[in-house]
mmCIF file of C-alpha atoms in Angstrom:
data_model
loop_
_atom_site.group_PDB
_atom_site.id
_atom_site.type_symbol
_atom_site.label_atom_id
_atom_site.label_comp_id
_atom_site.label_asym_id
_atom_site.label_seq_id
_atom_site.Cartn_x
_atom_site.Cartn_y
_atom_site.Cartn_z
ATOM 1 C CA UNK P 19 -6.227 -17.525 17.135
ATOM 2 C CA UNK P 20 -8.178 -14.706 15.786
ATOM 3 C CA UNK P 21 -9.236 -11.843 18.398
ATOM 4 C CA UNK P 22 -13.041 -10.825 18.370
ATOM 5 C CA UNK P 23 -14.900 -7.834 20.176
ATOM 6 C CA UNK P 24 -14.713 -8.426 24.078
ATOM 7 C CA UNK P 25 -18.462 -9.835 24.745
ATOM 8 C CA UNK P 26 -19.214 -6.426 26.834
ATOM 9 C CA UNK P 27 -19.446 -4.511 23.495
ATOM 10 C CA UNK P 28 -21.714 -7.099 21.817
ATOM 11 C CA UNK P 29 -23.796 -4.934 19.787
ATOM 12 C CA UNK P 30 -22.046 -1.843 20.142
ATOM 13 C CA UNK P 31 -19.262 -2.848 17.381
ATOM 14 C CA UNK P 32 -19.320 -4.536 14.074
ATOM 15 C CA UNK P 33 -16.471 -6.134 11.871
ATOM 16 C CA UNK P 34 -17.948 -5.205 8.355
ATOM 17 C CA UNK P 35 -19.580 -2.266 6.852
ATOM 18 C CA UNK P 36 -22.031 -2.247 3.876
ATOM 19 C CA UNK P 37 -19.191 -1.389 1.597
ATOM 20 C CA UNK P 38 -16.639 -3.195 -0.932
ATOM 21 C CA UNK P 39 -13.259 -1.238 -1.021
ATOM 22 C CA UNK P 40 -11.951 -3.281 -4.017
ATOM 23 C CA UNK P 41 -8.285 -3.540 -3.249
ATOM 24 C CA UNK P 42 -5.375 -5.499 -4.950
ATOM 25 C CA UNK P 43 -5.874 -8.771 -3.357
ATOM 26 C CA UNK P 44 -9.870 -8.357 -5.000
ATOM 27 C CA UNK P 45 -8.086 -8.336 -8.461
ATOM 28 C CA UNK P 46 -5.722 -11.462 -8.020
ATOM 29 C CA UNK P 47 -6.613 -14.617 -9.478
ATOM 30 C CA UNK P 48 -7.974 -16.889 -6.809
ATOM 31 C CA UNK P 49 -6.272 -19.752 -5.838
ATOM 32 C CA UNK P 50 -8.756 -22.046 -4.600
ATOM 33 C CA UNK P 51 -6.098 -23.485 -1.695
ATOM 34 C CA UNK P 52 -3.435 -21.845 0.466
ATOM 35 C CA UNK P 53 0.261 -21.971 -1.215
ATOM 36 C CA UNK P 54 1.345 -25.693 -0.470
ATOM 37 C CA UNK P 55 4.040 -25.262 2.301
ATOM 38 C CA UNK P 56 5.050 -28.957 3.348
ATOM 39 C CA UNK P 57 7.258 -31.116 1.623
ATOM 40 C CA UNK P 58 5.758 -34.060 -0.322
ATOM 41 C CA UNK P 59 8.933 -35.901 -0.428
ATOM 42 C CA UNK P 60 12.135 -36.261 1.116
ATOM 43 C CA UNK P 61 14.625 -33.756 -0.911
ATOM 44 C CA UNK P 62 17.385 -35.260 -3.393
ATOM 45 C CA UNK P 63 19.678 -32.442 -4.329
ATOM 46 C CA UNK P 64 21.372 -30.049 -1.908
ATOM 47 C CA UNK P 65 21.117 -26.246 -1.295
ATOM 48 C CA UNK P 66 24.661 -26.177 -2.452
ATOM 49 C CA UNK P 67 27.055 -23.363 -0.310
ATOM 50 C CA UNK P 68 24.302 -22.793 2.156
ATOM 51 C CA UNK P 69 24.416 -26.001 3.650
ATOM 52 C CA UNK P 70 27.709 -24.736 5.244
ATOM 53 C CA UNK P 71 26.034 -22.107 7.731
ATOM 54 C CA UNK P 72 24.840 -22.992 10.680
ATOM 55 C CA UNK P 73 20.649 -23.257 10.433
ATOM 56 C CA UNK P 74 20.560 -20.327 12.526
ATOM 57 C CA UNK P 75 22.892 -17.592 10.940
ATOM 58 C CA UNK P 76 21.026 -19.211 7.464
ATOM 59 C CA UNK P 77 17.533 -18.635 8.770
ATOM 60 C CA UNK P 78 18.815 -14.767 9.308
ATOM 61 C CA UNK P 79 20.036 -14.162 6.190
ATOM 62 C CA UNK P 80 16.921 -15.967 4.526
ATOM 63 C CA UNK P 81 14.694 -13.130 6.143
ATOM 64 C CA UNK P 82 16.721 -10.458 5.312
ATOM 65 C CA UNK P 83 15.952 -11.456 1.560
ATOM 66 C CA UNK P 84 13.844 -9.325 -0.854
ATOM 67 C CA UNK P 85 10.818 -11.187 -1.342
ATOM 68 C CA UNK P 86 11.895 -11.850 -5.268
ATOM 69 C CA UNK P 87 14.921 -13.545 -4.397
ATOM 70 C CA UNK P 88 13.345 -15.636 -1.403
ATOM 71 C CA UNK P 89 10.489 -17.047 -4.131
ATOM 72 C CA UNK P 90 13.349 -17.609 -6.947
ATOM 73 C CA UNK P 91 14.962 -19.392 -4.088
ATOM 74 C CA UNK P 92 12.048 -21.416 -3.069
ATOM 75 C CA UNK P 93 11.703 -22.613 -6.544
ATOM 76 C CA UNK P 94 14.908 -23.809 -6.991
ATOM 77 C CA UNK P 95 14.331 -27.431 -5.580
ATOM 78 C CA UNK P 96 12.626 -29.485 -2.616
ATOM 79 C CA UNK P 97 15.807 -28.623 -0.184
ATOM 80 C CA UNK P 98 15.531 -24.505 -0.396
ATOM 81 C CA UNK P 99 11.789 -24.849 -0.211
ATOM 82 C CA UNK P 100 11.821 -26.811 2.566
ATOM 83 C CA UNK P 101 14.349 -24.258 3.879
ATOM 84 C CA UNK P 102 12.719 -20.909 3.425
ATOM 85 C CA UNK P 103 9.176 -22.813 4.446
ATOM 86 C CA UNK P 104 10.756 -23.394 7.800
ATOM 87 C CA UNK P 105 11.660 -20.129 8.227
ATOM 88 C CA UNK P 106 9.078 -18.869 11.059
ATOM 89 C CA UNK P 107 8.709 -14.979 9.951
ATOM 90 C CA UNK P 108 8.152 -16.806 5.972
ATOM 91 C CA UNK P 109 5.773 -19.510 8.072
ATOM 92 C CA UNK P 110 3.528 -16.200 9.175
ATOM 93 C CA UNK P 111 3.435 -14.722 6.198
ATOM 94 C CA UNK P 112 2.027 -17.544 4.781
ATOM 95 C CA UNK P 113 -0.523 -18.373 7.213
ATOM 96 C CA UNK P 114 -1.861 -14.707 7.895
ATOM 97 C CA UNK P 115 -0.754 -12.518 4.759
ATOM 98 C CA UNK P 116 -0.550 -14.514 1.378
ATOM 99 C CA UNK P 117 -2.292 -12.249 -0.226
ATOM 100 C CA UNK P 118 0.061 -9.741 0.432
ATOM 101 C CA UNK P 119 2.773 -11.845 -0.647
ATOM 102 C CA UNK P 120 1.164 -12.846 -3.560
ATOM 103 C CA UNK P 121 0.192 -8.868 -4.196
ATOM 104 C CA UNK P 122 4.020 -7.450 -4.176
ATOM 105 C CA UNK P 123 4.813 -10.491 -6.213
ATOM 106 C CA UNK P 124 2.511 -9.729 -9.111
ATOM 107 C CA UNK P 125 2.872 -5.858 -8.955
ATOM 108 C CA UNK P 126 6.604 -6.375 -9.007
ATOM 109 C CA UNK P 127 7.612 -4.747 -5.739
ATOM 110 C CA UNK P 128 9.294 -7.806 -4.686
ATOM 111 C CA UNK P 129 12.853 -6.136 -5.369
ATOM 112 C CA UNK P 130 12.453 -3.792 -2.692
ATOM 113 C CA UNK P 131 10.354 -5.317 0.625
ATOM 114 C CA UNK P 132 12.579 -7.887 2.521
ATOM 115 C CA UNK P 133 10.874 -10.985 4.021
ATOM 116 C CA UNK P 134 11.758 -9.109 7.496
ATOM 117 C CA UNK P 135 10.134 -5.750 6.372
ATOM 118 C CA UNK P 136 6.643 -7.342 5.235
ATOM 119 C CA UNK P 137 6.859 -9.326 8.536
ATOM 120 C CA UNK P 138 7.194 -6.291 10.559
ATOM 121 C CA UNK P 139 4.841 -5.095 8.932
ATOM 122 C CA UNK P 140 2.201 -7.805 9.757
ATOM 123 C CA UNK P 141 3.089 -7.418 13.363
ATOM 124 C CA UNK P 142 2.834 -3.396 13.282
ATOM 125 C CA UNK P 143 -0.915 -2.993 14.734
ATOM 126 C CA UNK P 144 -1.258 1.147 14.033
ATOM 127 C CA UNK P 145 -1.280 3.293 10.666
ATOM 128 C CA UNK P 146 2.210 4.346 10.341
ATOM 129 C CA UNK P 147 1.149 8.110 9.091
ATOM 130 C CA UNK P 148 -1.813 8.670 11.920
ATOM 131 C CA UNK P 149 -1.094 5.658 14.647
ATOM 132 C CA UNK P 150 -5.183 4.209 14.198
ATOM 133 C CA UNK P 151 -5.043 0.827 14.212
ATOM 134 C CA UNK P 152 -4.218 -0.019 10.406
ATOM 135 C CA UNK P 153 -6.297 -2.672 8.568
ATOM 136 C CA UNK P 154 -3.971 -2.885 5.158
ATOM 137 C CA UNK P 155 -0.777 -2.680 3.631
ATOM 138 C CA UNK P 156 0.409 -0.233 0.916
ATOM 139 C CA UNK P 157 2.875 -2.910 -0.942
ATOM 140 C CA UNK P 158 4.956 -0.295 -2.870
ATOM 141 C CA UNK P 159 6.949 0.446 0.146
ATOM 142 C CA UNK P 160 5.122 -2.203 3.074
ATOM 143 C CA UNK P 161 3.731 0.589 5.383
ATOM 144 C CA UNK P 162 0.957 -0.391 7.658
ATOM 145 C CA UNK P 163 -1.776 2.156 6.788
ATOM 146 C CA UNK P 164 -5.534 2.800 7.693
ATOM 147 C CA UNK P 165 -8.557 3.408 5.472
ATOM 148 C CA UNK P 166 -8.423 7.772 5.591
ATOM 149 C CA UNK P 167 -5.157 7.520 4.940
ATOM 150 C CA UNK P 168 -4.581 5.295 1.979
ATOM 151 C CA UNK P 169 -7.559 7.492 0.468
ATOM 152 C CA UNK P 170 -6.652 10.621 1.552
ATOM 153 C CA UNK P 171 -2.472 11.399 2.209
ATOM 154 C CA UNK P 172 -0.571 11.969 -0.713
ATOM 155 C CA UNK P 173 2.476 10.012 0.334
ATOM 156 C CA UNK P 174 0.420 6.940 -0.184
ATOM 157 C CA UNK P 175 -1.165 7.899 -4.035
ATOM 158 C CA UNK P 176 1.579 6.062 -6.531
ATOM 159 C CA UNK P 177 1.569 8.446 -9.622
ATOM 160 C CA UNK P 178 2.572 7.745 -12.980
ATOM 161 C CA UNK P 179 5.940 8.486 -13.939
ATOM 162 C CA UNK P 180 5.248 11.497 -16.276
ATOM 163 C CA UNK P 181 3.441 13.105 -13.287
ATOM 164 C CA UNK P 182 6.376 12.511 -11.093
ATOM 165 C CA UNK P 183 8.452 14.217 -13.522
ATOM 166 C CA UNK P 184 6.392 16.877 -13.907
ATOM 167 C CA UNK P 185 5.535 17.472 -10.301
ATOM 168 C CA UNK P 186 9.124 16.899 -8.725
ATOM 169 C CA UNK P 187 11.617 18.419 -11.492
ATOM 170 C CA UNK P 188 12.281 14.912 -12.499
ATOM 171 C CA UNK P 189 13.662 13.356 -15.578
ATOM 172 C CA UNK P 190 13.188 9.733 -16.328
ATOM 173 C CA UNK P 191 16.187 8.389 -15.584
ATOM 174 C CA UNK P 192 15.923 9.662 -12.137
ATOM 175 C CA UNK P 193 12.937 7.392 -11.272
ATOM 176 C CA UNK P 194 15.341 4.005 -12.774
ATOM 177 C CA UNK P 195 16.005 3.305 -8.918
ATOM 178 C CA UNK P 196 12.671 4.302 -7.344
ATOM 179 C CA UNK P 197 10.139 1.619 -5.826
ATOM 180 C CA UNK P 198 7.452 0.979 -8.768
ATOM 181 C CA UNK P 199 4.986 -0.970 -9.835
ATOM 182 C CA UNK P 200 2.624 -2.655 -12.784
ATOM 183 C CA UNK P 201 -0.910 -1.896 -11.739
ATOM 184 C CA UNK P 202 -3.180 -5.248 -12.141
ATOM 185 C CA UNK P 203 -5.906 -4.899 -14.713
ATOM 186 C CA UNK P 204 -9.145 -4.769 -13.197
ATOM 187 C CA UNK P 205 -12.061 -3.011 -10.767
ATOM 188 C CA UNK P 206 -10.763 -0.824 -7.874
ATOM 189 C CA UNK P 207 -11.846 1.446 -5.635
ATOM 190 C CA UNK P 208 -15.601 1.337 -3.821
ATOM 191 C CA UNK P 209 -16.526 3.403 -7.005
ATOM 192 C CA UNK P 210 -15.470 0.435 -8.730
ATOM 193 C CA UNK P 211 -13.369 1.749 -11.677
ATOM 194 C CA UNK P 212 -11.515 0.033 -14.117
ATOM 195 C CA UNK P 213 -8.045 -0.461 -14.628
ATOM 196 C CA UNK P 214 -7.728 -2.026 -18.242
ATOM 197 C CA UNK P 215 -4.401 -2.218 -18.793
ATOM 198 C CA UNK P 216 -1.182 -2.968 -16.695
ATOM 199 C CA UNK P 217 0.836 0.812 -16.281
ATOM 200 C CA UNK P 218 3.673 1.278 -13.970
ATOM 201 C CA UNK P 219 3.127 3.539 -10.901
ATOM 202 C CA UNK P 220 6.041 5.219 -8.845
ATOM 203 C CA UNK P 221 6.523 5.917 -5.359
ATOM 204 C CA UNK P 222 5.005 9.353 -4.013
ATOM 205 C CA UNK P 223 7.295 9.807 -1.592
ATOM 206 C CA UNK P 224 10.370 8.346 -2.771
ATOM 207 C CA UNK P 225 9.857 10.569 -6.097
ATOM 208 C CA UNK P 226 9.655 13.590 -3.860
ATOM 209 C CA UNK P 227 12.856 12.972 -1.953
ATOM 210 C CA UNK P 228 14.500 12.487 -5.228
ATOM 211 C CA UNK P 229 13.509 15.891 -6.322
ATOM 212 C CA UNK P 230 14.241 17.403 -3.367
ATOM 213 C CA UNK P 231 18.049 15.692 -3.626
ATOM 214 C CA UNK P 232 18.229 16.591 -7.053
ATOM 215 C CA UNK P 233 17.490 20.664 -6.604
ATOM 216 C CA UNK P 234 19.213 20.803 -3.472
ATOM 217 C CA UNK P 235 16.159 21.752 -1.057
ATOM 218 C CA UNK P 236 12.362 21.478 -1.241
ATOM 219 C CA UNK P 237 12.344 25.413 -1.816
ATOM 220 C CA UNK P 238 14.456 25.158 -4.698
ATOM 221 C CA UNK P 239 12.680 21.830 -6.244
ATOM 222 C CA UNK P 240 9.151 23.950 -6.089
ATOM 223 C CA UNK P 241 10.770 26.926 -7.107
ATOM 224 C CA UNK P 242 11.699 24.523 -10.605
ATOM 225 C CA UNK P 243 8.825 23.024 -11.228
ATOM 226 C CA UNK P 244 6.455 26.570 -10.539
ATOM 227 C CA UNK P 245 8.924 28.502 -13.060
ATOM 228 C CA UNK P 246 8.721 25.512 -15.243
ATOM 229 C CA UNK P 247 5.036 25.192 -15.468
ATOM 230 C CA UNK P 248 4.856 28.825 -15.993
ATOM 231 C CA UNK P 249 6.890 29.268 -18.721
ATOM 232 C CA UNK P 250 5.168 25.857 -20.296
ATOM 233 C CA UNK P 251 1.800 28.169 -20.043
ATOM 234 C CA UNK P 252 3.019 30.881 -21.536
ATOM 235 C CA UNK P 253 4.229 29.493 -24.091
ATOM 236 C CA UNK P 254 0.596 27.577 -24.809
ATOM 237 C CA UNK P 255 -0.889 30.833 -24.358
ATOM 238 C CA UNK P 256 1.399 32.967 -26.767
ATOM 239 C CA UNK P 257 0.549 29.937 -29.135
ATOM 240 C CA UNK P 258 -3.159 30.569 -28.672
ATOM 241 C CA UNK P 259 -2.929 34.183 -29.359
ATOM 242 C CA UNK P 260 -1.416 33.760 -32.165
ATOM 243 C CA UNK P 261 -3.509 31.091 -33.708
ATOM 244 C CA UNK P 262 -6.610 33.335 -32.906
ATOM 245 C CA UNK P 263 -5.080 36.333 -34.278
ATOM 246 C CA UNK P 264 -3.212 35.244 -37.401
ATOM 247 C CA UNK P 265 -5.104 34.624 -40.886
ATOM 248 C CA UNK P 266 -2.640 31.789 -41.161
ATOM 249 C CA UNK P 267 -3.181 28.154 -39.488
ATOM 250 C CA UNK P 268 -1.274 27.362 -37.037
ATOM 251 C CA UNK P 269 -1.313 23.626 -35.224
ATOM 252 C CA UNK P 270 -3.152 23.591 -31.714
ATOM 253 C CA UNK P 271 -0.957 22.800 -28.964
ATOM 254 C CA UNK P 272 -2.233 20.893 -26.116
ATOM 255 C CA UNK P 273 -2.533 22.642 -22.994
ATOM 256 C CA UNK P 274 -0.030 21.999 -20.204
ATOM 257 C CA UNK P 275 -1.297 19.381 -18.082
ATOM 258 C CA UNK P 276 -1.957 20.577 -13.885
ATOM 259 C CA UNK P 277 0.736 19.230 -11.732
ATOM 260 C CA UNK P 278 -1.790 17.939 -9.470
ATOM 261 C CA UNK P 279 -4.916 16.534 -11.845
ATOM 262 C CA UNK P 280 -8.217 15.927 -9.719
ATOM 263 C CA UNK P 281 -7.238 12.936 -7.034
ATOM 264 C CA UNK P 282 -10.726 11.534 -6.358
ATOM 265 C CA UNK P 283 -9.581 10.633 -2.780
ATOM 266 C CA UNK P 284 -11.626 7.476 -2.435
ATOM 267 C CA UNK P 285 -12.782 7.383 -6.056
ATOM 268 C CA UNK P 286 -9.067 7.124 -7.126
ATOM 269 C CA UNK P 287 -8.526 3.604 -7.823
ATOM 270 C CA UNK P 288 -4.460 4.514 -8.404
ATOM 271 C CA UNK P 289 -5.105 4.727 -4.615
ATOM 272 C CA UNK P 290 -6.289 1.067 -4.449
ATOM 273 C CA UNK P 291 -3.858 -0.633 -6.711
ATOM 274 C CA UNK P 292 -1.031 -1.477 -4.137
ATOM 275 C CA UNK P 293 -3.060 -1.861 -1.176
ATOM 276 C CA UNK P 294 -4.177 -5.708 0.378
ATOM 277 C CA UNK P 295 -6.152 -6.047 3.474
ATOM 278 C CA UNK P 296 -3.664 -7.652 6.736
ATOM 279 C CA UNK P 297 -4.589 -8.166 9.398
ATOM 280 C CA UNK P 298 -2.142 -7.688 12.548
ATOM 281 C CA UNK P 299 -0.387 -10.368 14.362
ATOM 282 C CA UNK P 300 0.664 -9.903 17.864
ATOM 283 C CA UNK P 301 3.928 -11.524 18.496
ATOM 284 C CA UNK P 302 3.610 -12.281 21.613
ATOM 285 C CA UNK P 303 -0.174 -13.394 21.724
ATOM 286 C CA UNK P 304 0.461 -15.111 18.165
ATOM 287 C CA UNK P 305 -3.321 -13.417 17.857
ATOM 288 C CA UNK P 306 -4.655 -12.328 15.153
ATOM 289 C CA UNK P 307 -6.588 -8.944 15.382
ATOM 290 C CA UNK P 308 -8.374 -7.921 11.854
ATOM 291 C CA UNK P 309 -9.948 -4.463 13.328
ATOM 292 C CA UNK P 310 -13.913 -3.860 14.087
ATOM 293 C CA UNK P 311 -16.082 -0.843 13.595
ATOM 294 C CA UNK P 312 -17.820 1.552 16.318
ATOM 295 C CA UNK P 313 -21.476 0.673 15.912
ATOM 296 C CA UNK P 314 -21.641 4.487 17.748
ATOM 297 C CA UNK P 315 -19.925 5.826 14.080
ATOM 298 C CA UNK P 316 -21.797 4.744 11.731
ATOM 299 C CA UNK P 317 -23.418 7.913 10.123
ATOM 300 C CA UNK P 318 -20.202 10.535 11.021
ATOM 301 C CA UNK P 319 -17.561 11.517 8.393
ATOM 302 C CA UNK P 320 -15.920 13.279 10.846
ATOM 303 C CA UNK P 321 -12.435 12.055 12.871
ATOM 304 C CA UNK P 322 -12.193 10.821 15.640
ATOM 305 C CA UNK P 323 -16.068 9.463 14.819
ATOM 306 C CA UNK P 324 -15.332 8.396 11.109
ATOM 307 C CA UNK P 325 -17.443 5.425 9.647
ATOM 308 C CA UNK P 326 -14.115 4.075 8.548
ATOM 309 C CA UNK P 327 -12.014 4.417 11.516
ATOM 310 C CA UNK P 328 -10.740 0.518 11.991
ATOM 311 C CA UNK P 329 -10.347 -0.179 16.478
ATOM 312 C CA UNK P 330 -8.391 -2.384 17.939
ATOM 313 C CA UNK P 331 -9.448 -3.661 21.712
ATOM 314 C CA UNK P 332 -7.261 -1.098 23.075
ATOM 315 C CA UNK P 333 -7.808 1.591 20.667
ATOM 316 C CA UNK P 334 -11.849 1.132 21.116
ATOM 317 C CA UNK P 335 -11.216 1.804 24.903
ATOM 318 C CA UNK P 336 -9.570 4.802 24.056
ATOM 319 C CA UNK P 337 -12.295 5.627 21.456
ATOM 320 C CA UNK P 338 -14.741 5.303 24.404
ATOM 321 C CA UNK P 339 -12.979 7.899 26.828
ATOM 322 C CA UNK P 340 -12.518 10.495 24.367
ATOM 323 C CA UNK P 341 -15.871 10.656 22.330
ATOM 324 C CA UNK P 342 -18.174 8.655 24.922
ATOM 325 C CA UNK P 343 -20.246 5.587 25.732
ATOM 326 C CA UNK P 344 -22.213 4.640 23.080
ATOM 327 C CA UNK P 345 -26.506 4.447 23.762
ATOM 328 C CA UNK P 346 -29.191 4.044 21.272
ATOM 329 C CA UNK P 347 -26.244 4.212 18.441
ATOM 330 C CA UNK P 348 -24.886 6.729 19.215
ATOM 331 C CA UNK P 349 -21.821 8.277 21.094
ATOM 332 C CA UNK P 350 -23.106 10.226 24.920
ATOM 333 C CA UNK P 351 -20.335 12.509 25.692
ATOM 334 C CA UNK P 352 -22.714 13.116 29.351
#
């Protein structure tokens, strides 16, 4: 069942703005039906030494599968399809957030998110970095995010590996074991750019913690990278000098690149190239709540009135106490 606005705020809440984010799951290739989840015929071949556990200690270690493994599984013959199909947290994914499935599958993130994780995931309502309710999921690490935050935080910007390096006092064979990903050629972002080519993204966060393992403390990891950076710049500059002052040529170096280019915020569609659009499932309700808009928003940029602040029913009541009833479009704090 999916959840709507309470009739009460009919009018006073919308479920779309004039706007097209262009996430991951608008770059997959469309499948025209759901993933086929029944078996067509009775299976002939076994699942081999899993047909010795019971079906429930099976259906737990199923779930606790990387998302890789459980698909290799599936594939393997009509018996371990029909066994990870039956598998209820697999069953929800399927119903409510193939396209997130299908996402982590073809940015090759599968390795690392569990069949539990992403369905904890689905049933986590609120933004794990600000606790709005949370209308997507970054698929590099399966966090339940909102809108300003996938845009804005920097734990949630994947950045290619030379920048890691470069910003964290890495070298690449540190970022071998770190969550990455191949971006999927095409549009992102609601600037619309273009992603022509797949490139592999790493982890922001997970790069940072293994700098800050690596010196010893955050201090000492800056302290690297600042000393590092300056002595790459004075080197460029001594080359300069020397190439402006000297009769005799002398190859132009390229200039150090920033540790931290221009992001773009919203504009930056490495921002958009892990992210799919989930909605939340309520255990207990087995509802299905895909987040409105406050019609008493609209034209503020501004927390906690932001055009793209997503509300659940009970996060729109508390919306209501703190910046007001809404009249003529707009919030009345009086």
């Amino acid at each position: 069942m999916t959840a709507t606005p309470p009739a009460r705020w009919e009018g006073l809440t919308c479920t779309q703005r004039r706007i097209k984010d262009f996430t991951l799951d608008d770059n997959l290739p469309d499948l025209g039906t759901p993933p086929e989840t029944s078996r067509r015929h009775e299976p002939v071949a076994g699942a081999g030494a899993l047909e010795v556990l019971p079906i429930e200690i099976l259906d737990e270690v199923l779930h606790q599968l990387d998302l890789r493994s459980l698909t290799y599984l599936r594939l393997v013959n009509r018996r371990t399809m029909g066994l990870v199909d039956a598998l209820p947290q697999y069953s929800d994914i399927i119903r409510h957030a193939s396209n997130a499935l299908r996402g982590i599958l073809a940015i090759g993130t599968g390795s690392w998110i569990s069949c539990k994780a992403l369905h904890t995931s689905l049933c986590t309502a609120r933004c794990e970095l600000c606790r709005d309710f949370g209308g997507f999921l970054y698929l590099l690490t399966c966090k339940r995010v909102c809108f300003l935050c996938l845009s804005l935080n920097d734990v949630l910007l994947p950045l290619p590996p030379s920048h890691a390096c470069r910003k964290f006092g890495l070298k690449r064979h540190h970022l071998a074991d770190l969550p990455q990903m191949k971006t999927v050629p095409g549009t992102y972002s609601p600037n619309r750019k273009n992603i022509l080519r797949p490139d592999t993204l790493v982890d922001h966060e997970h790069a940072r913690l293994a700098g800050i393992n690596l010196h010893g403390s955050l201090a000492a990891m800056e302290q690297y990278v600042s000393q590092k950076q300056a002595r790459m710049l004075e080197a460029y500059n001594a080359r300069q000098t020397e190439r402006d002052s000297s009769g005799r040529p002398v190859r132009a170096r390229r200039r150090p690149p920033a540790l931290d280019p221009l992001d773009g915020q919203s504009g930056n569609p490495h921002r958009f190239v892990a992210i799919a659009r989930v909605p939340w499932l309520d255990r207990a309700s087995r509802r299905v709540e895909r987040g409105f808009y406050c019609g008493g928003c609209e034209k503020s940029s501004r927390k906690p009135c932001h055009w793209r602040i997503l509300f659940a029913a009970d996060t729109f009541e508390e919306h209501l106490a703190n910046c007001g009833e809404i009249k003529d479009g707009k919030h009345c704090t009086t």
